[in-house]
Short mmCIF file of C-alpha atoms in Angstrom, two decimals:
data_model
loop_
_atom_site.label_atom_id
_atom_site.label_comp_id
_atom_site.label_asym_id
_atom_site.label_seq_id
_atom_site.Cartn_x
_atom_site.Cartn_y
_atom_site.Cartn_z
CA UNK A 1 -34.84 -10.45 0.15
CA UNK A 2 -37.69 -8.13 0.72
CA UNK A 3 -37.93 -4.54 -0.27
CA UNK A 4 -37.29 -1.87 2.11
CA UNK A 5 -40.87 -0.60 2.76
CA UNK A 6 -41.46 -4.65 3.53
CA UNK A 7 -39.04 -4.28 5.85
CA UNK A 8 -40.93 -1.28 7.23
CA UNK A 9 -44.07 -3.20 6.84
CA UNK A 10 -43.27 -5.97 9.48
CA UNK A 11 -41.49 -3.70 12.06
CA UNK A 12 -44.85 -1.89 12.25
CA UNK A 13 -46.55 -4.49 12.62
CA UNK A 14 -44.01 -5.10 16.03
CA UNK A 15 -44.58 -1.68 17.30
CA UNK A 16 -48.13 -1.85 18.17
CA UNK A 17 -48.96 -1.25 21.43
CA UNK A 18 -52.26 -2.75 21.95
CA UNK A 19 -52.52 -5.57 24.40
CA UNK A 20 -54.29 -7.67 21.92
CA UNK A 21 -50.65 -8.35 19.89
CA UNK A 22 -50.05 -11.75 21.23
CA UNK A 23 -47.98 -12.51 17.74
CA UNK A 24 -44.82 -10.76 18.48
CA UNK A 25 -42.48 -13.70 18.17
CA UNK A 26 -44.24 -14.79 15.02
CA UNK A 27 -43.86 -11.77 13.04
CA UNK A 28 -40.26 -11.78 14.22
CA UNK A 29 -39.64 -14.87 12.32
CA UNK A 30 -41.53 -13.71 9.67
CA UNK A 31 -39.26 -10.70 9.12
CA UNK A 32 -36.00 -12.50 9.54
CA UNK A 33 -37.62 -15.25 7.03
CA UNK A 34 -38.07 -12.09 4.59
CA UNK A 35 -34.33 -10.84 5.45
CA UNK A 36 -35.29 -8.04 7.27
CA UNK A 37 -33.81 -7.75 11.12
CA UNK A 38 -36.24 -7.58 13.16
CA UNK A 39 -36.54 -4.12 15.43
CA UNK A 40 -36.44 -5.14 19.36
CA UNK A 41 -39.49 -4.21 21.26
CA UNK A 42 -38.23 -4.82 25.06
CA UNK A 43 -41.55 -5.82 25.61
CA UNK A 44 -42.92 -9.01 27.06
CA UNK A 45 -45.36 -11.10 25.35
CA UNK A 46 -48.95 -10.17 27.20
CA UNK A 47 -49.78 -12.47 30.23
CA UNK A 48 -53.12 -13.31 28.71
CA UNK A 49 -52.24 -14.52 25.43
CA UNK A 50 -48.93 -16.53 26.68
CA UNK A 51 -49.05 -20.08 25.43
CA UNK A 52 -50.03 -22.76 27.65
CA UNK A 53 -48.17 -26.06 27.08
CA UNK A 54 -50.32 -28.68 25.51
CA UNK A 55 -49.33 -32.40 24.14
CA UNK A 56 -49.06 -32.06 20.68
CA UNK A 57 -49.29 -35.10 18.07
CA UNK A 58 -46.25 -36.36 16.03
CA UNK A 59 -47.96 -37.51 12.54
CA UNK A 60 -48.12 -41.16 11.33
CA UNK A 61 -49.26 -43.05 8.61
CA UNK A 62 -52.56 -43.40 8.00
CA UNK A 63 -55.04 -46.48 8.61
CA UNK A 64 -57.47 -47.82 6.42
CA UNK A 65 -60.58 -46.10 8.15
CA UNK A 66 -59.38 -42.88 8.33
CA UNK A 67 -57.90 -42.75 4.97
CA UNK A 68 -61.33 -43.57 3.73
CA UNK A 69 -62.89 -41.41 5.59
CA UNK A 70 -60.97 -38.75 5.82
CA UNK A 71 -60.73 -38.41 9.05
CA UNK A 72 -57.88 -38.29 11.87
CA UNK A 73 -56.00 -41.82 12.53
CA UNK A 74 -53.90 -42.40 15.71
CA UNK A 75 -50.64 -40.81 16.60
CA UNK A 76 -47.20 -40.64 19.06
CA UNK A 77 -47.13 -37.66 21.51
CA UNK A 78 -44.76 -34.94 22.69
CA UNK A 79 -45.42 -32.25 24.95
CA UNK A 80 -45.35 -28.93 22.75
CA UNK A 81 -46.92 -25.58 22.79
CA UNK A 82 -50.45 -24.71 20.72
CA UNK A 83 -49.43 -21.92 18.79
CA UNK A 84 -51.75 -19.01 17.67
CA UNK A 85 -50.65 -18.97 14.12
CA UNK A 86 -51.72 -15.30 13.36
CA UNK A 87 -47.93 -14.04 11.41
CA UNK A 88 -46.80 -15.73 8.63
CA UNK A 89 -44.50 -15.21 5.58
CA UNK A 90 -46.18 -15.53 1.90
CA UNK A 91 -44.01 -15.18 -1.29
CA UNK A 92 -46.36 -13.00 -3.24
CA UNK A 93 -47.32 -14.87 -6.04
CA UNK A 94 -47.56 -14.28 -9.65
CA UNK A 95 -51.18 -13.85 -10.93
CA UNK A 96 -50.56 -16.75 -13.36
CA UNK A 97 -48.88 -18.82 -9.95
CA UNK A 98 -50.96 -21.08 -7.81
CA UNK A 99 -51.30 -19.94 -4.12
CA UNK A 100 -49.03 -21.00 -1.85
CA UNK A 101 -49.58 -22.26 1.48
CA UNK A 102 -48.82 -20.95 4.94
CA UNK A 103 -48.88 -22.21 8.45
CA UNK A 104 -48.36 -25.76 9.93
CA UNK A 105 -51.03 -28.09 11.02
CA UNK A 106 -51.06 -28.60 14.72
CA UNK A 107 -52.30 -31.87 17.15
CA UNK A 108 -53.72 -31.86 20.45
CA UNK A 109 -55.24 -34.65 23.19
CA UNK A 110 -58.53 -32.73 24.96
CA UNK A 111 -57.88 -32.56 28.84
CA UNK A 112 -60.64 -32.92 30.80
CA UNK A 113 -62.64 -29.50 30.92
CA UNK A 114 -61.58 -28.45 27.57
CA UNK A 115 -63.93 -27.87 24.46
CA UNK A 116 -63.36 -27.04 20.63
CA UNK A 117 -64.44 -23.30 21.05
CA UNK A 118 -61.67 -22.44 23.66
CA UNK A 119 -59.04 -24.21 22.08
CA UNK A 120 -59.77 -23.26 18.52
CA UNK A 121 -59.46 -19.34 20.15
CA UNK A 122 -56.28 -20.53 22.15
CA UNK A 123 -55.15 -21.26 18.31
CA UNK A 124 -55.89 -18.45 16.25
CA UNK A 125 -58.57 -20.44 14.71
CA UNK A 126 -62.79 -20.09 14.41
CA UNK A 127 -65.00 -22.51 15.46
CA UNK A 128 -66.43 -24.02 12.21
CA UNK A 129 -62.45 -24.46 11.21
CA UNK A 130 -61.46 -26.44 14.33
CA UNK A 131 -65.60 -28.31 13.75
CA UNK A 132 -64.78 -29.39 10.05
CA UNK A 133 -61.62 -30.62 10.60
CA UNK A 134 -62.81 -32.46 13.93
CA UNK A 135 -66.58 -33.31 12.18
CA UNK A 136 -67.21 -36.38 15.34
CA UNK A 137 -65.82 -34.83 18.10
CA UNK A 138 -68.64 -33.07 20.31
CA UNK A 139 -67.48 -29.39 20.35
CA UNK A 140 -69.01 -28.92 24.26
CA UNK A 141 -67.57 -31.98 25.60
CA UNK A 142 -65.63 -33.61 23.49
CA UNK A 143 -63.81 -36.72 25.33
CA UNK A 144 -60.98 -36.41 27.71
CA UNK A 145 -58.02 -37.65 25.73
CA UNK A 146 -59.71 -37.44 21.83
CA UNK A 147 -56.82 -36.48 19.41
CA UNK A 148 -58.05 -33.29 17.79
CA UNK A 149 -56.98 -31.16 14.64
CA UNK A 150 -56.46 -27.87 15.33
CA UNK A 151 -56.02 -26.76 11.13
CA UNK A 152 -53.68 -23.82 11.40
CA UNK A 153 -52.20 -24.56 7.84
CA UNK A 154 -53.87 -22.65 4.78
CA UNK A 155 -53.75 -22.22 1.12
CA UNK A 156 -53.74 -18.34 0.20
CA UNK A 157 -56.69 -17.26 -1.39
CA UNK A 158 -56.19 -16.28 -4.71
CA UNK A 159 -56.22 -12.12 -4.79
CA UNK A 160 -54.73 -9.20 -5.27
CA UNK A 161 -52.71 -10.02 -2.29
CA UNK A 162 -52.68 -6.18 -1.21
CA UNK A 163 -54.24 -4.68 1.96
CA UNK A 164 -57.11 -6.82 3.38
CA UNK A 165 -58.18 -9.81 1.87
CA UNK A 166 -61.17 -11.39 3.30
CA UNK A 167 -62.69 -15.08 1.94
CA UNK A 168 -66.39 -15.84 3.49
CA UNK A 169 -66.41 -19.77 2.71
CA UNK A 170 -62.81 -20.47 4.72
CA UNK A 171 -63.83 -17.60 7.51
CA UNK A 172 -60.70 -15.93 7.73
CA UNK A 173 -59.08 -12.56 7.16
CA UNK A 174 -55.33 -12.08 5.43
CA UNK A 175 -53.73 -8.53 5.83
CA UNK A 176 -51.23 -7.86 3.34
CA UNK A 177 -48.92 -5.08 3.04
CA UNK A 178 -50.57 -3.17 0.97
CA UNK A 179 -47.84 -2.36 -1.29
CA UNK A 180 -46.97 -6.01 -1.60
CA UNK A 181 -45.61 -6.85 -5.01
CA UNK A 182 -44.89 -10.25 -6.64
CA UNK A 183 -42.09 -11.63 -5.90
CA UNK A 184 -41.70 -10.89 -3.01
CA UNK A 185 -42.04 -12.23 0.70
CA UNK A 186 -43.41 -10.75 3.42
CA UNK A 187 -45.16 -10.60 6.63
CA UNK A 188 -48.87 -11.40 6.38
CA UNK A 189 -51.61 -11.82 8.95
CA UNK A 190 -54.26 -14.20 9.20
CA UNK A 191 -56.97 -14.33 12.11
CA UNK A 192 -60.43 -16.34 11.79
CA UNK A 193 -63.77 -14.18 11.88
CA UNK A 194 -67.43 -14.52 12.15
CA UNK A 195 -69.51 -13.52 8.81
CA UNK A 196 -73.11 -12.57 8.06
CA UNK A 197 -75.92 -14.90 8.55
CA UNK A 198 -77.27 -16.80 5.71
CA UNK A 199 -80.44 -14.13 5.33
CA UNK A 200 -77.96 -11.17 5.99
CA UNK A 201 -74.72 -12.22 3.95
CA UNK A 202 -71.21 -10.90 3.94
CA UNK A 203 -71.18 -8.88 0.50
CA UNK A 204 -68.67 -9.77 -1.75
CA UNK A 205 -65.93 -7.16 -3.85
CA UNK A 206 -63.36 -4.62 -3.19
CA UNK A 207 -63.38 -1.92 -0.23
CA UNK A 208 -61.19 0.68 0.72
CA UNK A 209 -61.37 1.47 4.55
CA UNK A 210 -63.58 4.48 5.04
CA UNK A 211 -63.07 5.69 8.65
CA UNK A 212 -62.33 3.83 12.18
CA UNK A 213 -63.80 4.35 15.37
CA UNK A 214 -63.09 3.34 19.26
CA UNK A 215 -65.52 2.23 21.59
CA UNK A 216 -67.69 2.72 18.92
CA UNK A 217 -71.75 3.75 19.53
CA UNK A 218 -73.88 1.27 17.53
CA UNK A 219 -76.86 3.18 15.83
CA UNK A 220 -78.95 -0.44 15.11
CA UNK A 221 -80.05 0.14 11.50
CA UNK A 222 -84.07 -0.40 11.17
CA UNK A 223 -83.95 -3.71 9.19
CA UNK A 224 -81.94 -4.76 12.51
CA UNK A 225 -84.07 -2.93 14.84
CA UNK A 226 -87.58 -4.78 13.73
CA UNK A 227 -86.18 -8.19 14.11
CA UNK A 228 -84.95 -7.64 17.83
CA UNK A 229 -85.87 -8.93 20.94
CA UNK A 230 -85.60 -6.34 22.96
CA UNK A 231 -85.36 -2.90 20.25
CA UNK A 232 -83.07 -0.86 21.44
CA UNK A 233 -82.41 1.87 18.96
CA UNK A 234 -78.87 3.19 19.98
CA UNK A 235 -76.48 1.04 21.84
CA UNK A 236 -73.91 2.95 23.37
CA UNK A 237 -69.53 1.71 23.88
CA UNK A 238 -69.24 -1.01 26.85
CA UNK A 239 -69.93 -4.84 27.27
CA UNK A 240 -73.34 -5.15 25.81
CA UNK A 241 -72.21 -3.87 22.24
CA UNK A 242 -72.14 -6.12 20.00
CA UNK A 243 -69.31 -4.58 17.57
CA UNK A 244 -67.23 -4.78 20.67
CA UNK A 245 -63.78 -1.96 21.43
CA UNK A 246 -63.15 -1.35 18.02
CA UNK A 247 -65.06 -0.95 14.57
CA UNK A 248 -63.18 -0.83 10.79
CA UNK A 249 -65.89 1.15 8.58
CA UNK A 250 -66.11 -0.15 4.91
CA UNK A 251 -66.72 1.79 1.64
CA UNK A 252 -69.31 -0.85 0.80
CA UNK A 253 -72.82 0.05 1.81
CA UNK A 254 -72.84 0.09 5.66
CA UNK A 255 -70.84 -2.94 6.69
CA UNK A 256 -67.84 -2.86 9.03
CA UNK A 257 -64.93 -5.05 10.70
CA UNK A 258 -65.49 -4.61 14.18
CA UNK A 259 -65.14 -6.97 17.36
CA UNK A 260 -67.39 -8.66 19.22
CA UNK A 261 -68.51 -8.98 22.99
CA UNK A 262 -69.32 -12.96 22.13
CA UNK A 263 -66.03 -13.97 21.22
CA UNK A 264 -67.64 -17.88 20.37
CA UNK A 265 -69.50 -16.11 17.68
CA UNK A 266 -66.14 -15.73 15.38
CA UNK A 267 -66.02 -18.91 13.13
CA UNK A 268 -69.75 -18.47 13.02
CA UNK A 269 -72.51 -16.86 10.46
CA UNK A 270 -74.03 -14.92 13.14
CA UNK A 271 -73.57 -11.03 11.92
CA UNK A 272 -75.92 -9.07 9.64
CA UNK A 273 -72.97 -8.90 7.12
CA UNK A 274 -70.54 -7.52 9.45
CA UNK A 275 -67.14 -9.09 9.25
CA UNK A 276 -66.90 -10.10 13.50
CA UNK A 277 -62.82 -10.48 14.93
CA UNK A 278 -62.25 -11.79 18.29
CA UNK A 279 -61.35 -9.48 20.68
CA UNK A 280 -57.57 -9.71 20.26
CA UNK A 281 -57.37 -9.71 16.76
CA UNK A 282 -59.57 -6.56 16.10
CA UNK A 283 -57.05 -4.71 18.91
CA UNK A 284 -54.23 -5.68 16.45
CA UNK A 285 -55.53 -4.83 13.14
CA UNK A 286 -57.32 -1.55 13.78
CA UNK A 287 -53.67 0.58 14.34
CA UNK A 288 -52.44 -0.70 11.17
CA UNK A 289 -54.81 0.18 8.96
CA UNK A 290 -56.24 3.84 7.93
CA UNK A 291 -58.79 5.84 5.51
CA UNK A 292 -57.88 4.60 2.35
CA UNK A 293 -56.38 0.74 2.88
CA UNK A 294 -57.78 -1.11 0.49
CA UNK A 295 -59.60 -4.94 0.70
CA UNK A 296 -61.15 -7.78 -0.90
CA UNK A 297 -64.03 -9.44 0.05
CA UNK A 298 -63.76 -12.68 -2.01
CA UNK A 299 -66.37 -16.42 -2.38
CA UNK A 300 -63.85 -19.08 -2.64
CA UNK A 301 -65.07 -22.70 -0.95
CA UNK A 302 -62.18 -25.02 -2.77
CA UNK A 303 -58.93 -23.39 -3.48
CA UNK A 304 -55.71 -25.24 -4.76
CA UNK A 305 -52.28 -24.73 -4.03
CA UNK A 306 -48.51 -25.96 -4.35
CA UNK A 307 -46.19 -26.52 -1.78
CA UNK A 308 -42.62 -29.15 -1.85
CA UNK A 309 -43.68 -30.34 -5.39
CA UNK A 310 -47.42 -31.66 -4.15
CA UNK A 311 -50.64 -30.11 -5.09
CA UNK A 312 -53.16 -29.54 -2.48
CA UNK A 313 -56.65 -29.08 -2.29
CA UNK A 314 -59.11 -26.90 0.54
CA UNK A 315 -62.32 -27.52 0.78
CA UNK A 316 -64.79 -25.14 2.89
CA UNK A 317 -68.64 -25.61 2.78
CA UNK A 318 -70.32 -23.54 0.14
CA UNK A 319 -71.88 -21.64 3.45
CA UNK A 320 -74.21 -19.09 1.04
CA UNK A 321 -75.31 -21.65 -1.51
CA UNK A 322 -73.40 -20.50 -4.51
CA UNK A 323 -72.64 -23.47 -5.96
CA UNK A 324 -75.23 -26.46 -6.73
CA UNK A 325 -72.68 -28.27 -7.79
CA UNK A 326 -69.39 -28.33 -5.74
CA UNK A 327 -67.70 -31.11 -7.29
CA UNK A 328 -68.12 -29.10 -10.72
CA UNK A 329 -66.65 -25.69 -9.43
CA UNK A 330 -64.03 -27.29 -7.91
CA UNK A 331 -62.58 -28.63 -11.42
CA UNK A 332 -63.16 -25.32 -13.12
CA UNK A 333 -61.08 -24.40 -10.31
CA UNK A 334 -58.47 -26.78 -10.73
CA UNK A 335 -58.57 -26.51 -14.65
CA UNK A 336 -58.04 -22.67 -14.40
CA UNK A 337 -54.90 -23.37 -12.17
CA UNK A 338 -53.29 -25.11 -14.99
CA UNK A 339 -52.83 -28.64 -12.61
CA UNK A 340 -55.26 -30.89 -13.55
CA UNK A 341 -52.87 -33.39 -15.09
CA UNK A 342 -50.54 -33.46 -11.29
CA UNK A 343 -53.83 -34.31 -9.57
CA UNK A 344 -55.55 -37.66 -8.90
CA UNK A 345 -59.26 -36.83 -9.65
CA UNK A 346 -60.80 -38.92 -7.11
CA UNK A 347 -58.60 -37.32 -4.39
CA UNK A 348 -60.20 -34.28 -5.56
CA UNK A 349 -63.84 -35.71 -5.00
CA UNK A 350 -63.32 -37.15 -1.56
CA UNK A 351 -61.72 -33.98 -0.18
CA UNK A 352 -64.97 -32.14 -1.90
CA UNK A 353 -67.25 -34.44 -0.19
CA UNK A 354 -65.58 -34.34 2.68
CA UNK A 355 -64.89 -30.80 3.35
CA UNK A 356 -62.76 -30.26 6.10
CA UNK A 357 -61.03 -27.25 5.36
CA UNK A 358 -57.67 -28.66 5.67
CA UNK A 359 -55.42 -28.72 2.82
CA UNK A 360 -54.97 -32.20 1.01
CA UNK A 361 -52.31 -33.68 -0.75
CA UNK A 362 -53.92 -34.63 -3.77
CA UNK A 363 -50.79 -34.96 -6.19
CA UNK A 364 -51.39 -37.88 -8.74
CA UNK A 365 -48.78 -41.13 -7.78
CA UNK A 366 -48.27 -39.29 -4.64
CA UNK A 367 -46.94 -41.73 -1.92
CA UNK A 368 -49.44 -42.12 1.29
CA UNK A 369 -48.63 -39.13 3.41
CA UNK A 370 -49.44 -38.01 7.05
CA UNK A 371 -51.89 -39.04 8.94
CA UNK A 372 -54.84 -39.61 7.00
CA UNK A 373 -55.91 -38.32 3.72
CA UNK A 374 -56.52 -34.77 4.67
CA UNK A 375 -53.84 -34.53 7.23
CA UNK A 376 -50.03 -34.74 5.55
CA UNK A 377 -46.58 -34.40 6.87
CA UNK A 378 -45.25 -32.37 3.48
CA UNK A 379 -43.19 -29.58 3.98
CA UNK A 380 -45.06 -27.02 6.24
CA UNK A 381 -45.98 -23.26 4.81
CA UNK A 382 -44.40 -20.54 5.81
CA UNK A 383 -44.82 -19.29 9.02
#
C-alpha cells in the first residue's frame, strides 16, 4: 500500500478542474490499484474527450510473415472502447531493478474517414508512435477496414522516477509524484509530445520548473525570428500562438513545455527544442506542477524491461543521431540491466532493426506469443 502523501498525490491529480482532464476514471483505478480510496469528484467526464466505441482486436497467434517481419498478423473482433491511456500505476523501482511496464496494447479496424493522426490523439498517443508501430499503413488514408496498432503499452524509462521525466527518442512525457520513493506504487501520467527539430534539438538533463504562465505572449527569440516566413517579433495569447493556452518555463536555457495550436505536430520533431503537449494534456499538467518541480530530460531509443517473468525490449529510432551503431547500444543496454542470459539475442536484433516502439517479448525459450513478434498477449502493465 502506498504512503499517505501518494494517496494525496492521486486525489490531486482528481481535483483538477481544467476541461482538458479526460483521465478521471483512469487515475481512479490507479489509486484504488495503490490502496488509496479514491475521493469522488461528482463530476462528469468532459463531452469532448468521452470515448467513442471502436472494434477492438482480440490477439492471436502469429503467422509466418508477420513474425518475420514484425509486423501485425490477423485477428478476431469485439466491439470495445479506444482508451486514452494517460493514468497508470508504476511500482517505483529499485535503481538496481529493471523498468517495469505500464499500459495495455490496444487494436482497432480504420472506418472509412479515419486516419492515424486522429486516432493516435483519440488514444493518448503521438503520431510517430501510432506510424512505427503501423510502418505500411498510409497515415492520411489508410484503408477502410486495415487492423491498426494503437501502442499504448510502455516500458518506464529508466530515471529518477520523481517529478517530470521526459525521454526524446520514445516522445513521451511521465509525471511522477515527485516524492515518489521505491517501493512504492503510485499514480503516474504519461501523454505523447512533440520535440525539437533535428537542427534545434530537445536538450537533454535535469530541470526544475522555473515559472508558468497562461495564455502566454511569445517573444520569438532572434535565432527564431531570422528563419521565419513572415517575422513577427512578438506574438501575442490566441489561436495563432504557437505555444498554445499554457506554457511550463524550464531552468534550462530558454526552453519550455507549452501547448500547441497544431495539435498533429505532437509525435513530431517540429519545435525549436520546446517540449509541444496537445491541447488537453498541457490543460492537465500545468495545475499540478509549480516553481520548483523537478524533471528529467533523458536520450533513451531501446529500453528493457520485465513484466510476468518475460523480458521485453522497446525500440524507438535514434531520432538525433546519437548512436552509429544501434544494435551495439542496445546490448550495453541490455548487459547493464543484468539480463542478457534471459534474452534470445536475435530477438534483440530484429526488434532493433525493426523499431516499432512497441515492447517485445524477447525472453530466451519463450513460447510464440501474441500476435506477431512485437505484439504479445503477456500480462498487461499497470494501468
Amino acid at each position: 500500500m502506498s504512503s499517505p502523501v501518494n494517496c494525496a498525490f492521486g486525489r490531486r491529480l482528481l481535483g483538477v478542474t481544467v476541461p482538458g482532464l479526460a483521465a478521471l476514471a483512469t487515475i481512479a483505478s490507479a489509486l484504488t490499484a495503490t490502496g488509496c480510496a479514491p475521493a469522488t469528484t461528482g463530476r462528469p467526464r468532459p463531452a469532448a474527450y468521452r470515448t467513442a466505441t471502436h472494434r477492438v482486436m482480440t490477439p492471436l497467434p502469429p503467422d509466418a510473415s508477420a513474425r518475420e517481419n514484425g509486423l501485425p498478423t490477423t485477428a478476431a473482433y469485439e466491439t470495445q472502447p479506444i482508451m486514452r491511456i494517460t493514468a497508470v500505476t508504476v511500482r517505483v523501482p529499485e535503481s538496481w531493478e529493471t523498468p517495469p511496464l505500464v499500459g495495455r496494447l490496444q487494436h482497432h479496424r480504420v472506418v472509412a474517414g479515419e486516419n492515424l493522426l486522429e486516432l493516435a490523439r483519440a488514444g493518448g498517443l503521438g503520431f510517430r508512435e501510432v506510424r512505427d508501430a503501423n510502418p505500411t499503413i498510409d497515415e492520411w488514408e489508410p484503408r477502410a477496414g486495415v487492423d491498426i496498432l494503437l501502442p499504448s503499452r510502455s516500458i518506464v524509462p529508466r530515471t529518477s522516477y520523481r517529478g517530470l521525466v521526459i525521454n526524446i527518442p520514445e516522445m513521451r512525457l511521465y509525471f511522477f509524484p515527485t516524492d515518489a520513493m521505491p517501493g512504492e506504487r503510485v499514480p503516474v501520467l504519461t501523454w505523447p509530445i512533440g520535440i525539437g527539430a533535428e537542427e534545434a534539438p530537445s536538450p537533454v538533463g535535469a530541470f526544475t520548473v522555473k515559472s508558468k504562465d497562461e495564455n502566454p505572449t511569445w517573444v520569438v527569440p532572434a535565432s527564431i525570428l531570422r528563419t521565419m516566413e513572415h517575422p513577427q517579433a512578438v506574438v501575442p495569447p490566441g489561436p495563432d500562438n504557437p505555444l498554445g493556452d499554457y506554457r511550463i518555463r524550464l531552468s534550462i536555457d530558454v526552453y519550455a513545455i507549452h501547448g500547441t495550436n497544431d495539435p498533429w505536430t505532437v509525435g513530431r520533431l517540429t519545435t525549436h527544442g520546446c517540449i509541444r503537449l496537445y491541447p488537453e494534456d498541457i490543460a492537465t499538467l500545468y495545475p499540478l506542477v509549480e516553481s520548483g518541480t523537478p524533471g528529467e530530460i533523458v536520450y533513451q531509443p531501446v529500453k528493457f524491461g520485465r513484466a510476468g517473468g518475460h523480458v521485453y525490449v522497446e525500440v524507438h529510432q535514434d531520432v538525433y543521431q546519437m548512436y552509429p551503431d544501434l544494435e551495439r547500444y542496445a546490448f550495453r543496454v541490455l548487459a547493464e540491466s543484468g539480463l542478457a542470459d534471459r534474452v534470445d539475442a536475435e530477438l534483440v536484433r530484429t526488434a532493433v532493426r525493426v523499431k516499432t516502439g512497441v515492447p517485445t517479448d524477447v525472453t530466451r525459450g519463450a513460447p510464440p506469443r501474441g500476435v506477431s513478434l512485437v505484439h504479445t498477449t503477456a500480462p498487461e502493465g499497470d494501468v
